Amino acid sequence: MKIIPVLLCGGSGTRLWPLSRKSYPKQFVPLIGEETLFQAAAQRLSGQGHGVEFDQPMVLTNSDFRFIVTEQLQTIGIDPGAILIEPEGRNTAPAVLAAALRAHIADPNAVLLVAPSDHVVPDTAAFHAAVEQGLKAVVQGQLVTFGITPSHAETAYGYLELAGEPDACGRPMALKRFVEKPSEARAAEMFADGNFKWNAGIFLFKAADMIAAFTAHAPTLMAPVQAALDEAEVDLGFLRLAPAPWVKAEDISIDYAVMEKADNLSVVPFDAAWSDLGGWDAVWRESGPDADGVVTSDGATAIDCHNTLLRSESDRLEIVGIGLENIMAVAMNDAVLVADMNRAQSVKLAVSALKAKGAAQATEFPKDHRPWGWFESLVVGGRFQVKRIMVHPGAALSLQSHVHRSEHWIVVEGTARVTVDDDVKLVTENESVYIPVGSKHRLENPGKLPMVLIEVQTGAYVGEDDIVRYEDVYARD
């Protein structure tokens, strides 16, 4: 019985600002180790292990992230079975239903494992063993969720109250009720009780059983989600759900829509380590603090500090803490966060405050990731801008022109193939080329290694919207 993994890959990740932002949320960032959370999730739900076998993954994401998803999967050698593009976020219920309907078309007996793509589960073997236990309930027509054994009293998670005491084998159990995020006092009581588990938002089920559950408990979602699938269009290998019916689907979580109403729900207790990295305090815990409770990254130095996280995300920026207690400090080229560790859940308030004052740092990541690579602004002036641009091997930017600016390109790594009107030539390291205003031009990387160049823009206007595209392999407007 192959399981189809369904990775939910949206969100804005405001509680891990400034490293996680709306344009590049936490699942795409290497927060713990060298892999991103999305890559780790895809690898955890692939291949075979401990009595389970996974099929190609299905990914649900949005248009802005579609090429990031593809690139990160390619990097780890995983070929997705399908990437569904949501026209806009409608929470988890419509996404889960779309995945179930899509899988059911190909195989009426399909089994799906739906999981967020931004969780940390260090013990893959233990997780596979829990999935194997869950399959025992799935074959009996149960919808299965996974309850994490709490490691501490936590107010940021919802809970699952079990109908009885779990055994040592991790067998599926009946669920008594869902519990909303508690107060500190109530969280302490539930932690001491032992029959309460964290709600991980991971679900295992037959597609047919989930469709039946939606039909019974959330029937108003059926028509718009089915129509969005029926009218979906293929775009460069992605499946774009139709916008008009999709926006008619209620914005609601799978818990509220179905799970809290279903009478065929089982819980598999999971005793191994787990975290949704819902704040910098969670990153601090998962990073393994030293004897003084200190976690530092490269480019960070702690002097006489305790219970502190110091993290620099720039190779040009050193962060130093002296005599700090219970502090988290995260520094990037364009923004710095300094906060009390106990206020980790308040970081999202900083994002709201920055949005209110119109600061780009609230949502925009310093590196602008594109399907061909990325760029970052190094210096911006009144009539000029300097960028660093990286182009993936074999990738190409669109054939384009600009109305208000000219550009100078200086190759610093690799070799570029440059088109300027009717002239095509190779530009190697330490060579440059000039792009006049209005010239049709294209930048390509014909090599097998990344190509990096410095771009100097000059003109009356250097905004990203000063672009006219003539040809684009990525089908962008």
PDB file of C-alpha atoms in Angstrom, residues 51-310:
ATOM      1  CA  GLY A  51       6.663  -0.946   7.016  1.00  0.00           C
ATOM      2  CA  VAL A  52       5.593   2.057   4.936  1.00  0.00           C
ATOM      3  CA  GLU A  53       6.181   3.003   1.313  1.00  0.00           C
ATOM      4  CA  PHE A  54       5.619   6.461  -0.119  1.00  0.00           C
ATOM      5  CA  ASP A  55       4.617   7.432  -3.639  1.00  0.00           C
ATOM      6  CA  GLN A  56       5.629  10.659  -5.368  1.00  0.00           C
ATOM      7  CA  PRO A  57       4.551  13.649  -3.278  1.00  0.00           C
ATOM      8  CA  MET A  58       1.721  16.013  -4.063  1.00  0.00           C
ATOM      9  CA  VAL A  59       2.458  19.631  -3.110  1.00  0.00           C
ATOM     10  CA  LEU A  60      -0.096  22.377  -2.559  1.00  0.00           C
ATOM     11  CA  THR A  61       1.385  25.843  -2.725  1.00  0.00           C
ATOM     12  CA  ASN A  62       0.776  29.250  -4.284  1.00  0.00           C
ATOM     13  CA  SER A  63       1.950  30.816  -7.512  1.00  0.00           C
ATOM     14  CA  ASP A  64       4.766  32.802  -5.884  1.00  0.00           C
ATOM     15  CA  PHE A  65       6.383  29.672  -4.437  1.00  0.00           C
ATOM     16  CA  ARG A  66       5.948  27.250  -7.350  1.00  0.00           C
ATOM     17  CA  PHE A  67       9.470  27.566  -8.721  1.00  0.00           C
ATOM     18  CA  ILE A  68      11.039  27.547  -5.250  1.00  0.00           C
ATOM     19  CA  VAL A  69       9.226  24.256  -4.546  1.00  0.00           C
ATOM     20  CA  THR A  70      10.474  22.771  -7.817  1.00  0.00           C
ATOM     21  CA  GLU A  71      14.064  23.912  -7.292  1.00  0.00           C
ATOM     22  CA  GLN A  72      14.260  22.639  -3.708  1.00  0.00           C
ATOM     23  CA  LEU A  73      12.827  19.239  -4.684  1.00  0.00           C
ATOM     24  CA  GLN A  74      15.240  18.935  -7.606  1.00  0.00           C
ATOM     25  CA  THR A  75      18.156  19.718  -5.308  1.00  0.00           C
ATOM     26  CA  ILE A  76      17.368  16.654  -3.165  1.00  0.00           C
ATOM     27  CA  GLY A  77      16.461  14.423  -6.117  1.00  0.00           C
ATOM     28  CA  ILE A  78      12.709  14.135  -5.530  1.00  0.00           C
ATOM     29  CA  ASP A  79      10.304  14.253  -8.485  1.00  0.00           C
ATOM     30  CA  PRO A  80       6.834  15.453  -7.418  1.00  0.00           C
ATOM     31  CA  GLY A  81       3.784  13.618  -8.639  1.00  0.00           C
ATOM     32  CA  ALA A  82       1.815  16.866  -8.805  1.00  0.00           C
ATOM     33  CA  ILE A  83       2.165  20.493  -7.734  1.00  0.00           C
ATOM     34  CA  LEU A  84      -1.219  22.148  -7.249  1.00  0.00           C
ATOM     35  CA  ILE A  85      -1.302  25.946  -7.299  1.00  0.00           C
ATOM     36  CA  GLU A  86      -3.886  27.546  -5.033  1.00  0.00           C
ATOM     37  CA  PRO A  87      -5.155  30.867  -6.474  1.00  0.00           C
ATOM     38  CA  GLU A  88      -5.262  32.193  -2.921  1.00  0.00           C
ATOM     39  CA  GLY A  89      -4.944  30.742   0.558  1.00  0.00           C
ATOM     40  CA  ARG A  90      -8.198  29.270   1.892  1.00  0.00           C
ATOM     41  CA  ASN A  91      -6.778  27.473   4.951  1.00  0.00           C
ATOM     42  CA  THR A  92      -6.291  23.708   5.177  1.00  0.00           C
ATOM     43  CA  ALA A  93      -9.783  22.299   4.563  1.00  0.00           C
ATOM     44  CA  PRO A  94     -10.100  23.194   0.847  1.00  0.00           C
ATOM     45  CA  ALA A  95      -6.478  22.154   0.274  1.00  0.00           C
ATOM     46  CA  VAL A  96      -6.981  18.720   1.871  1.00  0.00           C
ATOM     47  CA  LEU A  97     -10.205  18.186  -0.054  1.00  0.00           C
ATOM     48  CA  ALA A  98      -8.537  19.140  -3.342  1.00  0.00           C
ATOM     49  CA  ALA A  99      -5.758  16.621  -2.675  1.00  0.00           C
ATOM     50  CA  ALA A 100      -8.256  13.880  -1.815  1.00  0.00           C
ATOM     51  CA  LEU A 101     -10.378  14.523  -4.915  1.00  0.00           C
ATOM     52  CA  ARG A 102      -7.302  14.625  -7.148  1.00  0.00           C
ATOM     53  CA  ALA A 103      -5.923  11.329  -5.756  1.00  0.00           C
ATOM     54  CA  HIS A 104      -9.326   9.621  -5.874  1.00  0.00           C
ATOM     55  CA  ILE A 105      -9.608  10.244  -9.621  1.00  0.00           C
ATOM     56  CA  ALA A 106      -6.502   8.162 -10.296  1.00  0.00           C
ATOM     57  CA  ASP A 107      -7.079   5.543  -7.592  1.00  0.00           C
ATOM     58  CA  PRO A 108     -10.339   5.122  -5.639  1.00  0.00           C
ATOM     59  CA  ASN A 109      -8.330   3.291  -2.928  1.00  0.00           C
ATOM     60  CA  ALA A 110      -5.636   5.961  -2.613  1.00  0.00           C
ATOM     61  CA  VAL A 111      -4.205   6.609   0.868  1.00  0.00           C
ATOM     62  CA  LEU A 112      -2.924  10.099   1.657  1.00  0.00           C
ATOM     63  CA  LEU A 113      -0.690  11.475   4.393  1.00  0.00           C
ATOM     64  CA  VAL A 114      -1.209  15.229   4.712  1.00  0.00           C
ATOM     65  CA  ALA A 115       1.503  17.145   6.547  1.00  0.00           C
ATOM     66  CA  PRO A 116       2.686  20.731   6.925  1.00  0.00           C
ATOM     67  CA  SER A 117       6.051  21.304   5.271  1.00  0.00           C
ATOM     68  CA  ASP A 118       7.566  23.380   8.089  1.00  0.00           C
ATOM     69  CA  HIS A 119       7.836  20.910  10.980  1.00  0.00           C
ATOM     70  CA  VAL A 120      10.925  19.352  12.552  1.00  0.00           C
ATOM     71  CA  VAL A 121      10.786  15.580  13.136  1.00  0.00           C
ATOM     72  CA  PRO A 122      14.342  14.389  13.830  1.00  0.00           C
ATOM     73  CA  ASP A 123      13.556  10.660  14.199  1.00  0.00           C
ATOM     74  CA  THR A 124      12.291   9.575  10.773  1.00  0.00           C
ATOM     75  CA  ALA A 125      12.185   5.893  11.745  1.00  0.00           C
ATOM     76  CA  ALA A 126       9.919   6.641  14.714  1.00  0.00           C
ATOM     77  CA  PHE A 127       7.644   8.702  12.504  1.00  0.00           C
ATOM     78  CA  HIS A 128       7.412   5.905   9.928  1.00  0.00           C
ATOM     79  CA  ALA A 129       6.556   3.476  12.741  1.00  0.00           C
ATOM     80  CA  ALA A 130       3.730   5.803  13.821  1.00  0.00           C
ATOM     81  CA  VAL A 131       2.451   5.965  10.234  1.00  0.00           C
ATOM     82  CA  GLU A 132       2.513   2.158  10.091  1.00  0.00           C
ATOM     83  CA  GLN A 133       0.368   2.072  13.239  1.00  0.00           C
ATOM     84  CA  GLY A 134      -1.997   4.580  11.661  1.00  0.00           C
ATOM     85  CA  LEU A 135      -2.489   2.400   8.595  1.00  0.00           C
ATOM     86  CA  LYS A 136      -4.101  -0.236  10.828  1.00  0.00           C
ATOM     87  CA  ALA A 137      -6.900   2.220  11.554  1.00  0.00           C
ATOM     88  CA  VAL A 138      -7.071   3.588   8.001  1.00  0.00           C
ATOM     89  CA  VAL A 139      -7.881   0.165   6.518  1.00  0.00           C
ATOM     90  CA  GLN A 140     -10.839   0.073   8.924  1.00  0.00           C
ATOM     91  CA  GLY A 141     -12.206   3.340   7.530  1.00  0.00           C
ATOM     92  CA  GLN A 142     -10.763   5.643  10.179  1.00  0.00           C
ATOM     93  CA  LEU A 143      -9.421   9.162   9.674  1.00  0.00           C
ATOM     94  CA  VAL A 144      -6.136   9.257  11.571  1.00  0.00           C
ATOM     95  CA  THR A 145      -4.406  12.187  13.207  1.00  0.00           C
ATOM     96  CA  PHE A 146      -1.149  12.194  15.163  1.00  0.00           C
ATOM     97  CA  GLY A 147      -0.864  13.431  18.738  1.00  0.00           C
ATOM     98  CA  ILE A 148       2.555  14.582  19.917  1.00  0.00           C
ATOM     99  CA  THR A 149       3.530  13.755  23.496  1.00  0.00           C
ATOM    100  CA  PRO A 150       4.240  17.180  25.043  1.00  0.00           C
ATOM    101  CA  SER A 151       7.755  17.918  26.215  1.00  0.00           C
ATOM    102  CA  HIS A 152       6.594  20.951  28.195  1.00  0.00           C
ATOM    103  CA  ALA A 153       3.485  23.000  28.951  1.00  0.00           C
ATOM    104  CA  GLU A 154       2.843  24.943  25.749  1.00  0.00           C
ATOM    105  CA  THR A 155       0.229  27.633  25.102  1.00  0.00           C
ATOM    106  CA  ALA A 156       0.908  28.016  21.372  1.00  0.00           C
ATOM    107  CA  TYR A 157      -0.517  24.619  20.342  1.00  0.00           C
ATOM    108  CA  GLY A 158      -3.952  23.079  20.222  1.00  0.00           C
ATOM    109  CA  TYR A 159      -4.341  19.764  22.059  1.00  0.00           C
ATOM    110  CA  LEU A 160      -6.005  16.384  21.569  1.00  0.00           C
ATOM    111  CA  GLU A 161      -7.568  14.729  24.611  1.00  0.00           C
ATOM    112  CA  LEU A 162      -7.389  10.946  24.332  1.00  0.00           C
ATOM    113  CA  ALA A 163     -10.308   8.766  25.363  1.00  0.00           C
ATOM    114  CA  GLY A 164      -7.993   6.678  27.577  1.00  0.00           C
ATOM    115  CA  GLU A 165      -4.383   6.174  28.546  1.00  0.00           C
ATOM    116  CA  PRO A 166      -2.067   5.369  25.617  1.00  0.00           C
ATOM    117  CA  ASP A 167      -0.173   2.087  25.658  1.00  0.00           C
ATOM    118  CA  ALA A 168       3.541   1.681  25.080  1.00  0.00           C
ATOM    119  CA  CYS A 169       3.062   0.400  21.497  1.00  0.00           C
ATOM    120  CA  GLY A 170       1.637   3.611  20.051  1.00  0.00           C
ATOM    121  CA  ARG A 171      -1.552   1.956  18.804  1.00  0.00           C
ATOM    122  CA  PRO A 172      -4.333   4.164  17.388  1.00  0.00           C
ATOM    123  CA  MET A 173      -6.742   5.404  20.034  1.00  0.00           C
ATOM    124  CA  ALA A 174     -10.137   7.031  20.157  1.00  0.00           C
ATOM    125  CA  LEU A 175     -10.217  10.818  20.529  1.00  0.00           C
ATOM    126  CA  LYS A 176     -12.331  12.355  23.270  1.00  0.00           C
ATOM    127  CA  ARG A 177     -12.141  15.957  22.068  1.00  0.00           C
ATOM    128  CA  PHE A 178     -10.109  18.749  20.512  1.00  0.00           C
ATOM    129  CA  VAL A 179      -8.845  21.442  22.901  1.00  0.00           C
ATOM    130  CA  GLU A 180      -8.093  25.004  21.802  1.00  0.00           C
ATOM    131  CA  LYS A 181      -4.821  26.742  22.670  1.00  0.00           C
ATOM    132  CA  PRO A 182      -4.884  26.915  26.484  1.00  0.00           C
ATOM    133  CA  SER A 183      -3.884  29.425  29.128  1.00  0.00           C
ATOM    134  CA  GLU A 184      -0.581  28.877  30.950  1.00  0.00           C
ATOM    135  CA  ALA A 185      -2.343  27.359  33.966  1.00  0.00           C
ATOM    136  CA  ARG A 186      -4.459  25.012  31.839  1.00  0.00           C
ATOM    137  CA  ALA A 187      -1.432  23.995  29.725  1.00  0.00           C
ATOM    138  CA  ALA A 188       0.397  23.021  32.918  1.00  0.00           C
ATOM    139  CA  GLU A 189      -2.576  20.918  34.046  1.00  0.00           C
ATOM    140  CA  MET A 190      -2.813  19.104  30.695  1.00  0.00           C
ATOM    141  CA  PHE A 191       0.932  18.488  30.628  1.00  0.00           C
ATOM    142  CA  ALA A 192       0.725  16.838  34.059  1.00  0.00           C
ATOM    143  CA  ASP A 193      -2.362  14.797  33.110  1.00  0.00           C
ATOM    144  CA  GLY A 194      -0.725  12.626  30.430  1.00  0.00           C
ATOM    145  CA  ASN A 195      -3.848  12.083  28.317  1.00  0.00           C
ATOM    146  CA  PHE A 196      -3.383  15.260  26.313  1.00  0.00           C
ATOM    147  CA  LYS A 197      -1.307  15.424  23.140  1.00  0.00           C
ATOM    148  CA  TRP A 198      -0.266  18.311  20.940  1.00  0.00           C
ATOM    149  CA  ASN A 199      -2.266  18.563  17.734  1.00  0.00           C
ATOM    150  CA  ALA A 200       0.360  18.296  14.966  1.00  0.00           C
ATOM    151  CA  GLY A 201      -2.026  18.861  12.057  1.00  0.00           C
ATOM    152  CA  ILE A 202      -0.858  15.653  10.320  1.00  0.00           C
ATOM    153  CA  PHE A 203      -3.536  13.369   8.869  1.00  0.00           C
ATOM    154  CA  LEU A 204      -3.605   9.878   7.323  1.00  0.00           C
ATOM    155  CA  PHE A 205      -6.687   8.624   5.494  1.00  0.00           C
ATOM    156  CA  LYS A 206      -8.194   7.001   2.432  1.00  0.00           C
ATOM    157  CA  ALA A 207      -9.179   9.598  -0.124  1.00  0.00           C
ATOM    158  CA  ALA A 208     -12.656   8.061  -0.346  1.00  0.00           C
ATOM    159  CA  ASP A 209     -13.169   8.303   3.425  1.00  0.00           C
ATOM    160  CA  MET A 210     -12.084  11.945   3.515  1.00  0.00           C
ATOM    161  CA  ILE A 211     -14.398  12.821   0.625  1.00  0.00           C
ATOM    162  CA  ALA A 212     -17.246  11.104   2.493  1.00  0.00           C
ATOM    163  CA  ALA A 213     -16.413  13.102   5.613  1.00  0.00           C
ATOM    164  CA  PHE A 214     -16.541  16.388   3.701  1.00  0.00           C
ATOM    165  CA  THR A 215     -19.826  15.343   2.093  1.00  0.00           C
ATOM    166  CA  ALA A 216     -21.289  14.695   5.551  1.00  0.00           C
ATOM    167  CA  HIS A 217     -19.776  17.541   7.596  1.00  0.00           C
ATOM    168  CA  ALA A 218     -18.735  20.306   5.164  1.00  0.00           C
ATOM    169  CA  PRO A 219     -20.902  19.827   2.076  1.00  0.00           C
ATOM    170  CA  THR A 220     -20.673  23.472   0.987  1.00  0.00           C
ATOM    171  CA  LEU A 221     -16.981  22.968   0.191  1.00  0.00           C
ATOM    172  CA  MET A 222     -17.572  20.118  -2.238  1.00  0.00           C
ATOM    173  CA  ALA A 223     -18.886  22.034  -5.238  1.00  0.00           C
ATOM    174  CA  PRO A 224     -16.345  24.900  -5.362  1.00  0.00           C
ATOM    175  CA  VAL A 225     -13.324  22.653  -4.742  1.00  0.00           C
ATOM    176  CA  GLN A 226     -14.482  20.067  -7.291  1.00  0.00           C
ATOM    177  CA  ALA A 227     -15.106  22.840  -9.824  1.00  0.00           C
ATOM    178  CA  ALA A 228     -11.669  24.326  -9.157  1.00  0.00           C
ATOM    179  CA  LEU A 229     -10.176  20.928 -10.016  1.00  0.00           C
ATOM    180  CA  ASP A 230     -12.411  20.313 -13.022  1.00  0.00           C
ATOM    181  CA  GLU A 231     -11.550  23.708 -14.501  1.00  0.00           C
ATOM    182  CA  ALA A 232      -7.866  23.612 -13.533  1.00  0.00           C
ATOM    183  CA  GLU A 233      -5.248  24.398 -16.172  1.00  0.00           C
ATOM    184  CA  VAL A 234      -1.801  22.892 -16.661  1.00  0.00           C
ATOM    185  CA  ASP A 235       0.942  25.532 -16.702  1.00  0.00           C
ATOM    186  CA  LEU A 236       4.551  24.397 -17.218  1.00  0.00           C
ATOM    187  CA  GLY A 237       3.823  21.169 -15.359  1.00  0.00           C
ATOM    188  CA  PHE A 238       1.939  22.874 -12.511  1.00  0.00           C
ATOM    189  CA  LEU A 239      -1.797  22.397 -12.068  1.00  0.00           C
ATOM    190  CA  ARG A 240      -3.444  25.770 -11.483  1.00  0.00           C
ATOM    191  CA  LEU A 241      -6.749  25.414  -9.649  1.00  0.00           C
ATOM    192  CA  ALA A 242      -9.425  27.574 -11.240  1.00  0.00           C
ATOM    193  CA  PRO A 243      -9.675  30.912  -9.361  1.00  0.00           C
ATOM    194  CA  ALA A 244     -13.396  31.658  -9.792  1.00  0.00           C
ATOM    195  CA  PRO A 245     -14.760  28.578  -7.994  1.00  0.00           C
ATOM    196  CA  TRP A 246     -11.831  28.374  -5.572  1.00  0.00           C
ATOM    197  CA  VAL A 247     -12.531  31.771  -3.999  1.00  0.00           C
ATOM    198  CA  LYS A 248     -16.078  30.600  -3.252  1.00  0.00           C
ATOM    199  CA  ALA A 249     -14.719  27.902  -0.925  1.00  0.00           C
ATOM    200  CA  GLU A 250     -14.920  28.788   2.751  1.00  0.00           C
ATOM    201  CA  ASP A 251     -11.665  29.812   4.411  1.00  0.00           C
ATOM    202  CA  ILE A 252     -11.629  27.168   7.153  1.00  0.00           C
ATOM    203  CA  SER A 253      -9.254  24.666   8.750  1.00  0.00           C
ATOM    204  CA  ILE A 254      -9.623  20.909   8.348  1.00  0.00           C
ATOM    205  CA  ASP A 255     -10.107  20.612  12.119  1.00  0.00           C
ATOM    206  CA  TYR A 256     -13.128  22.916  12.204  1.00  0.00           C
ATOM    207  CA  ALA A 257     -14.605  21.721   8.913  1.00  0.00           C
ATOM    208  CA  VAL A 258     -14.366  17.961   9.414  1.00  0.00           C
ATOM    209  CA  MET A 259     -12.209  16.518  12.167  1.00  0.00           C
ATOM    210  CA  GLU A 260     -14.072  17.951  15.161  1.00  0.00           C
ATOM    211  CA  LYS A 261     -17.342  16.591  13.741  1.00  0.00           C
ATOM    212  CA  ALA A 262     -16.201  13.148  12.523  1.00  0.00           C
ATOM    213  CA  ASP A 263     -17.078  10.027  14.488  1.00  0.00           C
ATOM    214  CA  ASN A 264     -14.469   7.855  12.750  1.00  0.00           C
ATOM    215  CA  LEU A 265     -11.381   9.652  14.030  1.00  0.00           C
ATOM    216  CA  SER A 266      -8.391   7.894  15.617  1.00  0.00           C
ATOM    217  CA  VAL A 267      -5.223   9.291  17.168  1.00  0.00           C
ATOM    218  CA  VAL A 268      -1.771   7.754  16.956  1.00  0.00           C
ATOM    219  CA  PRO A 269       0.346   8.905  19.933  1.00  0.00           C
ATOM    220  CA  PHE A 270       3.827  10.001  18.869  1.00  0.00           C
ATOM    221  CA  ASP A 271       6.405  10.052  21.656  1.00  0.00           C
ATOM    222  CA  ALA A 272       9.487  11.150  19.674  1.00  0.00           C
ATOM    223  CA  ALA A 273      10.739  14.698  19.230  1.00  0.00           C
ATOM    224  CA  TRP A 274       8.663  17.121  17.161  1.00  0.00           C
ATOM    225  CA  SER A 275       8.403  20.881  16.700  1.00  0.00           C
ATOM    226  CA  ASP A 276       6.553  23.184  14.355  1.00  0.00           C
ATOM    227  CA  LEU A 277       9.265  25.824  14.953  1.00  0.00           C
ATOM    228  CA  GLY A 278       6.529  28.271  15.806  1.00  0.00           C
ATOM    229  CA  GLY A 279       8.901  30.868  17.246  1.00  0.00           C
ATOM    230  CA  TRP A 280      12.537  31.698  17.848  1.00  0.00           C
ATOM    231  CA  ASP A 281      12.315  30.068  21.263  1.00  0.00           C
ATOM    232  CA  ALA A 282      11.552  26.772  19.473  1.00  0.00           C
ATOM    233  CA  VAL A 283      14.533  27.281  17.160  1.00  0.00           C
ATOM    234  CA  TRP A 284      16.665  27.884  20.254  1.00  0.00           C
ATOM    235  CA  ARG A 285      15.470  24.620  21.837  1.00  0.00           C
ATOM    236  CA  GLU A 286      15.877  22.540  18.680  1.00  0.00           C
ATOM    237  CA  SER A 287      19.374  23.930  18.020  1.00  0.00           C
ATOM    238  CA  GLY A 288      20.798  22.350  21.182  1.00  0.00           C
ATOM    239  CA  PRO A 289      21.788  25.076  23.649  1.00  0.00           C
ATOM    240  CA  ASP A 290      25.158  24.683  25.383  1.00  0.00           C
ATOM    241  CA  ALA A 291      25.686  24.367  29.143  1.00  0.00           C
ATOM    242  CA  ASP A 292      24.840  28.056  29.573  1.00  0.00           C
ATOM    243  CA  GLY A 293      21.747  27.763  27.423  1.00  0.00           C
ATOM    244  CA  VAL A 294      23.378  29.669  24.567  1.00  0.00           C
ATOM    245  CA  VAL A 295      22.961  29.068  20.832  1.00  0.00           C
ATOM    246  CA  THR A 296      25.119  30.983  18.358  1.00  0.00           C
ATOM    247  CA  SER A 297      25.430  30.835  14.593  1.00  0.00           C
ATOM    248  CA  ASP A 298      28.501  31.509  12.491  1.00  0.00           C
ATOM    249  CA  GLY A 299      29.103  35.232  12.763  1.00  0.00           C
ATOM    250  CA  ALA A 300      27.788  35.403  16.326  1.00  0.00           C
ATOM    251  CA  THR A 301      29.717  35.675  19.604  1.00  0.00           C
ATOM    252  CA  ALA A 302      28.291  35.359  23.125  1.00  0.00           C
ATOM    253  CA  ILE A 303      30.194  36.696  26.136  1.00  0.00           C
ATOM    254  CA  ASP A 304      28.841  35.881  29.591  1.00  0.00           C
ATOM    255  CA  CYS A 305      25.363  35.167  28.220  1.00  0.00           C
ATOM    256  CA  HIS A 306      22.703  32.728  29.436  1.00  0.00           C
ATOM    257  CA  ASN A 307      19.614  31.237  27.789  1.00  0.00           C
ATOM    258  CA  THR A 308      20.247  33.318  24.696  1.00  0.00           C
ATOM    259  CA  LEU A 309      20.009  32.918  20.918  1.00  0.00           C
ATOM    260  CA  LEU A 310      22.403  34.951  18.772  1.00  0.00           C
TER     261      LEU A 310
END
